[in-house]
Short mmCIF file of C-alpha atoms in Angstrom, two decimals:
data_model
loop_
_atom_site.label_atom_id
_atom_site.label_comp_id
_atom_site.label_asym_id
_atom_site.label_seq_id
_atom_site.Cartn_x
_atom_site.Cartn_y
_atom_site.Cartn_z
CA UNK I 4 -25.52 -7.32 -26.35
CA UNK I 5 -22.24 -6.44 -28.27
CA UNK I 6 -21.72 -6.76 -32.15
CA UNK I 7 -18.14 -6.43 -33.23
CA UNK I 8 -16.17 -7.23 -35.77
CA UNK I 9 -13.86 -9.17 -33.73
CA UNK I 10 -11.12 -10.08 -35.73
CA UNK I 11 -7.27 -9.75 -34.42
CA UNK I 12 -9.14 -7.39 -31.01
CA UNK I 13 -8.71 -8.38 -27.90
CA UNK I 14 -9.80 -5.67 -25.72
CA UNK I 15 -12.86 -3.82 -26.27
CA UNK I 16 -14.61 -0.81 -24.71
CA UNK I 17 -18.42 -0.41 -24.85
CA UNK I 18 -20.74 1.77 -23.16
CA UNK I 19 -22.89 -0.24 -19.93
CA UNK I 20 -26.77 0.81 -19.99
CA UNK I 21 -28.13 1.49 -16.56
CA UNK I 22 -29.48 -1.68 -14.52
CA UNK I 23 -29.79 -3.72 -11.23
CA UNK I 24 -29.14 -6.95 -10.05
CA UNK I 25 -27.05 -9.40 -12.70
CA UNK I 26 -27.44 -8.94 -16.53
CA UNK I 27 -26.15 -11.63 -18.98
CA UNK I 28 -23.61 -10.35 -21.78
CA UNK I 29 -24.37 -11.65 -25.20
CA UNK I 30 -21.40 -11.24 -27.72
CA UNK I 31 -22.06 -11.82 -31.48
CA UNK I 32 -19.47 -11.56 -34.24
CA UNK I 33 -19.07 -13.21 -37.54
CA UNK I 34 -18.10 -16.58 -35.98
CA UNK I 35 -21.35 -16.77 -33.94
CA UNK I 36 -22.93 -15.75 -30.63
CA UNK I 37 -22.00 -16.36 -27.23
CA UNK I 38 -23.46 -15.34 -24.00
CA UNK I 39 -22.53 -15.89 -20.45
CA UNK I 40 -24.80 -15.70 -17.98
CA UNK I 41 -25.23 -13.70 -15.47
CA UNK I 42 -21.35 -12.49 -16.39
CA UNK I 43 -22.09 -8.46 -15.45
CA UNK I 44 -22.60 -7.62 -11.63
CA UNK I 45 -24.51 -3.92 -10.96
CA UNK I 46 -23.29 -2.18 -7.80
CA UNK I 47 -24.67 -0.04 -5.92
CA UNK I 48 -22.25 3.18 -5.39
CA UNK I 49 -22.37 5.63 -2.46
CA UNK I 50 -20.44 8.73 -2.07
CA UNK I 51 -19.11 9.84 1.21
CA UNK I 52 -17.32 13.30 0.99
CA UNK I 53 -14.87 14.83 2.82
CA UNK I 54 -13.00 18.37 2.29
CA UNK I 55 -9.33 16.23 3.20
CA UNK I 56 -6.98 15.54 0.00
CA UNK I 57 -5.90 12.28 0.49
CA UNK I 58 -2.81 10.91 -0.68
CA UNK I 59 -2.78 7.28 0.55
CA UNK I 60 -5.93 4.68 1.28
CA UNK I 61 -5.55 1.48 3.27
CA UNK I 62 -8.42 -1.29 3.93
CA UNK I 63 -8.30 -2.59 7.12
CA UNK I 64 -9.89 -6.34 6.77
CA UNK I 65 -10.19 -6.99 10.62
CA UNK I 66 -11.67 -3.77 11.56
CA UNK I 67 -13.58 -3.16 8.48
CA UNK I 68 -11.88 0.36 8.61
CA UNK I 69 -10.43 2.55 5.59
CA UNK I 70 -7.55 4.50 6.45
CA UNK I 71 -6.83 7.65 4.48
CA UNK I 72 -3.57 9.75 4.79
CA UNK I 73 -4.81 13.51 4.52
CA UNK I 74 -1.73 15.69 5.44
CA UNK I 75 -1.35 16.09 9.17
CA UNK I 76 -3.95 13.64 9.96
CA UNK I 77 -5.06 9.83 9.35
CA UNK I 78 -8.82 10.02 8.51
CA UNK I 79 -10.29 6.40 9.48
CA UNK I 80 -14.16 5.59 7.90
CA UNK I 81 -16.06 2.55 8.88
CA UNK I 82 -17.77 0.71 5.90
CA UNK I 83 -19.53 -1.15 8.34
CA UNK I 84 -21.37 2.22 10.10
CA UNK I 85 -20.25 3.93 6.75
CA UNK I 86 -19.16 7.59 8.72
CA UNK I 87 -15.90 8.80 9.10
CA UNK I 88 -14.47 8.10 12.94
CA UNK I 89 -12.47 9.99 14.86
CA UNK I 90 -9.06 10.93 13.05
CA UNK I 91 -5.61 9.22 13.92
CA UNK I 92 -3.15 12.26 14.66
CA UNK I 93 0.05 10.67 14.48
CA UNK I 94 2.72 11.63 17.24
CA UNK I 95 6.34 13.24 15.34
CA UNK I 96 9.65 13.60 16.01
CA UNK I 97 10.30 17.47 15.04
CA UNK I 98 6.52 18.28 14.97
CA UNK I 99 5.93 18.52 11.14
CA UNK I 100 3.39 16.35 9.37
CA UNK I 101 3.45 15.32 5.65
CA UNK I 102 1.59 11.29 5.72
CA UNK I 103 2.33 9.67 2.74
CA UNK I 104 2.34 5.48 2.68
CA UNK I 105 0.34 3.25 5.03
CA UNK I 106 0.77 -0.06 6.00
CA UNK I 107 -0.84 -2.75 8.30
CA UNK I 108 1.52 -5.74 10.09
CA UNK I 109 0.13 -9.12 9.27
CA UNK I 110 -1.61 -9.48 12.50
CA UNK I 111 -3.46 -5.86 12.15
CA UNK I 112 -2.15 -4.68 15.49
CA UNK I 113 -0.04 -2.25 14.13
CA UNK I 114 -0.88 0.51 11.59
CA UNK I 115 2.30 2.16 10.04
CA UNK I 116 2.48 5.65 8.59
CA UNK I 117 5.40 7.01 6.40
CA UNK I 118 5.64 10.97 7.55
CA UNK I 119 7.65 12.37 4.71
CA UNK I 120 8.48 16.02 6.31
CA UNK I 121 9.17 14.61 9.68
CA UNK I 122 11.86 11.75 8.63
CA UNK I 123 10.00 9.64 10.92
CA UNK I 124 7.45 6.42 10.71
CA UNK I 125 4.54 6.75 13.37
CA UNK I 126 3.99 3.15 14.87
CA UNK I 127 -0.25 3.31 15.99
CA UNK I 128 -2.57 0.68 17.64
CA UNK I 129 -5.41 0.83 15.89
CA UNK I 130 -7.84 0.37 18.87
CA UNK I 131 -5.28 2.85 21.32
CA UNK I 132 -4.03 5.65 18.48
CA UNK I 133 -3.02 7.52 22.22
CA UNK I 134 -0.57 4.96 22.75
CA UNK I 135 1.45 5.51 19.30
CA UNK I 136 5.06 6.50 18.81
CA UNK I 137 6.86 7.89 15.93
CA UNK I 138 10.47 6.67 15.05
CA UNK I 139 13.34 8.73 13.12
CA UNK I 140 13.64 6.21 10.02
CA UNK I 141 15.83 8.61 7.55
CA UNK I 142 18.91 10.78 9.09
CA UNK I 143 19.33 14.35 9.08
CA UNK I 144 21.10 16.63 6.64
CA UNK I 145 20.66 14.16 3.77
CA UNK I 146 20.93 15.85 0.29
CA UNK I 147 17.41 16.79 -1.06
CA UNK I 148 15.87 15.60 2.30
CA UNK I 149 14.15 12.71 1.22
CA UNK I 150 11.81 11.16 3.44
CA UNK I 151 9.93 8.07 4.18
CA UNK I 152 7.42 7.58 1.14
CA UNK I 153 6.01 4.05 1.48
CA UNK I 154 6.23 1.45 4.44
CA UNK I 155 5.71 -2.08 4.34
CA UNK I 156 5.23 -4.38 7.28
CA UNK I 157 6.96 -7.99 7.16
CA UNK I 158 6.12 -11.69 8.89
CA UNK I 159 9.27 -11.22 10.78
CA UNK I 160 8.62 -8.20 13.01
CA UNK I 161 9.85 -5.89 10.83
CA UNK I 162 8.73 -2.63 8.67
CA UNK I 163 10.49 -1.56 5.18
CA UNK I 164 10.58 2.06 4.36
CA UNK I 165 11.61 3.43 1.20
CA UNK I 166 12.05 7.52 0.55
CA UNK I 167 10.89 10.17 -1.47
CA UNK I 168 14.18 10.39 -3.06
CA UNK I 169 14.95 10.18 -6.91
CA UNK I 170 18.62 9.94 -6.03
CA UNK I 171 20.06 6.44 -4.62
CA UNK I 172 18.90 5.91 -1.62
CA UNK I 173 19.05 2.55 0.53
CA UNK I 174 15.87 0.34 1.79
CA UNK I 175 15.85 1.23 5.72
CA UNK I 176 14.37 -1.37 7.90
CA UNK I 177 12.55 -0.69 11.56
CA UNK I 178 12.37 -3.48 14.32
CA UNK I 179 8.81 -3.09 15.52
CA UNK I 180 10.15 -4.04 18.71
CA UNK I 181 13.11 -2.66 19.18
CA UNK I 182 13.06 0.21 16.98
CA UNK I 183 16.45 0.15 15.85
CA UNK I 184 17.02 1.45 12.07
CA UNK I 185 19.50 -0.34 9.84
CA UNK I 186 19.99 -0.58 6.16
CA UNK I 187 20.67 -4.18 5.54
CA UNK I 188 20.16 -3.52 1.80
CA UNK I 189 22.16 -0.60 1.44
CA UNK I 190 24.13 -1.22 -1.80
CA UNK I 191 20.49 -3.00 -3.35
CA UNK I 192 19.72 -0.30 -5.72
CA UNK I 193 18.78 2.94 -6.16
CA UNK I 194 15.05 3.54 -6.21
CA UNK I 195 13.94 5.44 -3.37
CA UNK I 196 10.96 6.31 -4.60
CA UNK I 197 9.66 3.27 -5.59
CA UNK I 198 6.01 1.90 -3.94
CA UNK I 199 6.57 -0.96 -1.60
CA UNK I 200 3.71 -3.78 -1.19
CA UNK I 201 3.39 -6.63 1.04
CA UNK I 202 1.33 -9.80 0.87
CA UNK I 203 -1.03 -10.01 4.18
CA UNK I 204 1.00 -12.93 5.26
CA UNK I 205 4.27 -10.24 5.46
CA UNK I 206 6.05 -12.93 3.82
CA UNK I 207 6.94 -11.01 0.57
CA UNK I 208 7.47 -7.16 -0.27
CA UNK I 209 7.41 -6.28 -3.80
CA UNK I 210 9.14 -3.34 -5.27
CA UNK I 211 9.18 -2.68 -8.83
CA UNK I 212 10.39 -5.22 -10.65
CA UNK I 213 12.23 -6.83 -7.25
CA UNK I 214 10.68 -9.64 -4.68
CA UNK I 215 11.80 -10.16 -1.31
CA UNK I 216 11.27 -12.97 0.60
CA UNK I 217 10.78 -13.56 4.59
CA UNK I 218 12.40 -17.11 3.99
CA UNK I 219 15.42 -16.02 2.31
CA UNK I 220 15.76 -12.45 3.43
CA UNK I 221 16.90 -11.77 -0.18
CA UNK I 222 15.44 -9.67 -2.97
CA UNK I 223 15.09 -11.73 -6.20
CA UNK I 224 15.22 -9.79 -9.48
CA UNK I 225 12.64 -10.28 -12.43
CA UNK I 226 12.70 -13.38 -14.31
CA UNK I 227 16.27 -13.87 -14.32
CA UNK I 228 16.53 -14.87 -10.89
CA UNK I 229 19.29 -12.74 -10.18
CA UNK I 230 19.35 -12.05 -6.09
CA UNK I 231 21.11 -9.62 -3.86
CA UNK I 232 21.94 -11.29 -0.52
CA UNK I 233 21.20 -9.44 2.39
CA UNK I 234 23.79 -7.57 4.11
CA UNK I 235 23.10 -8.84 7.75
CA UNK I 236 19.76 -9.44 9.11
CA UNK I 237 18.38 -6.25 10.68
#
């Protein structure tokens, strides 16, 4: 039960007493009480620990696998067994490892890994990791050697990669097919850095306050619906 002088508050932190199962929440303030039923879910949580620092996690919804970027390595647990499986070990282009950003194409055959240190973007099968191959994304001899930071897979066979770099740096874009590189969005701004997301569809990659869309191939800006036309489909 919470008792609050609720006027002109709209958030509200309280402290949760231990429990199972569902629990009603009761709130009472000057105006009257309210209570919704059954409105507060207990979990149970479970800990599963690992000496890895991770510095990505990615669900996989088909598998029912997590995939966790730890260095040199892809750790992959099953919350269906709940045990950590045998690790993905990405295949390089120079032999250095730094995973950062993971990323699944729509149809989950694909899992994509950003390797910051190597330039590159390792292309895995899941269900084969023997089979995967890693690409050269970013050039060489780039000022401040930034690298791929975050990859996001598209509806139309494609993968975005963004870098590591604070400077300007373009959006490159891998055909899953025929792993050519281009940088149709060259001139679209300078973010490098920036987190990219997809929807599962692949039909939209968000970055920052930017929207691209599989229909259009164009980035849309805020609310002002400015755009930036691609430069050439890659």
């Amino acid at each position: 039960n919470i008792t609050y002088p609720f006027q002109d508050i709209d958030e509200l932190l309280v402290t949760v007493p231990p429990g199972t199962g569902t629990a009603d929440v009761t709130v009472a303030s000057e105006a009257g009480t309210a209570t919704m039923s059954k409105a507060f879910n207990y979990l149970p949580i479970s800990d599963y620990s690992s000496t890895d620092s991770f510095t990505y996690v990615l669900y996989d919804a088909q598998r029912h696998w997590v995939y966790l970027s730890a260095g040199d390595h892809i750790d992959v647990f099953s919350a269906d067994t709940r045990q950590f499986l045998t690790p993905i070990i990405p295949p390089t282009v120079s032999g250095t490892k730094q995973l950062r950003g993971l990323a699944l194409t729509p149809d989950h055959s694909k899992l994509l890994a950003a390797n910051w240190s190597d330039l590159s973007v390792a292309i895995i099968d899941p269900d084969n990791p023997a089979s995967a191959k890693a690409v050269q994304v970013v050039p060489s001899g780039l000022p401040n050697s930034p690298g791929p930071y975050a990859v996001a897979a598209t509806s139309t066979g494609e993968a975005f990669v963004s870098t590591g770099s604070a400077d300007s740096a373009p959006i490159y874009v891998l055909d899953l097919s025929t792993l050519q590189v281009t940088t149709p969005f060259n001139s679209l701004f300078g973010i490098g850095g920036s987190d990219l997301w997809s929807t599962a569809s692949g039909d939209y990659i968000l970055m920052r306050e930017a929207l691209w869309s599989a229909a259009t191939n164009e980035w849309t800006f805020g609310s002002t619906s400015r755009y930036m036309p691609n430069m050439g489909h890659a």
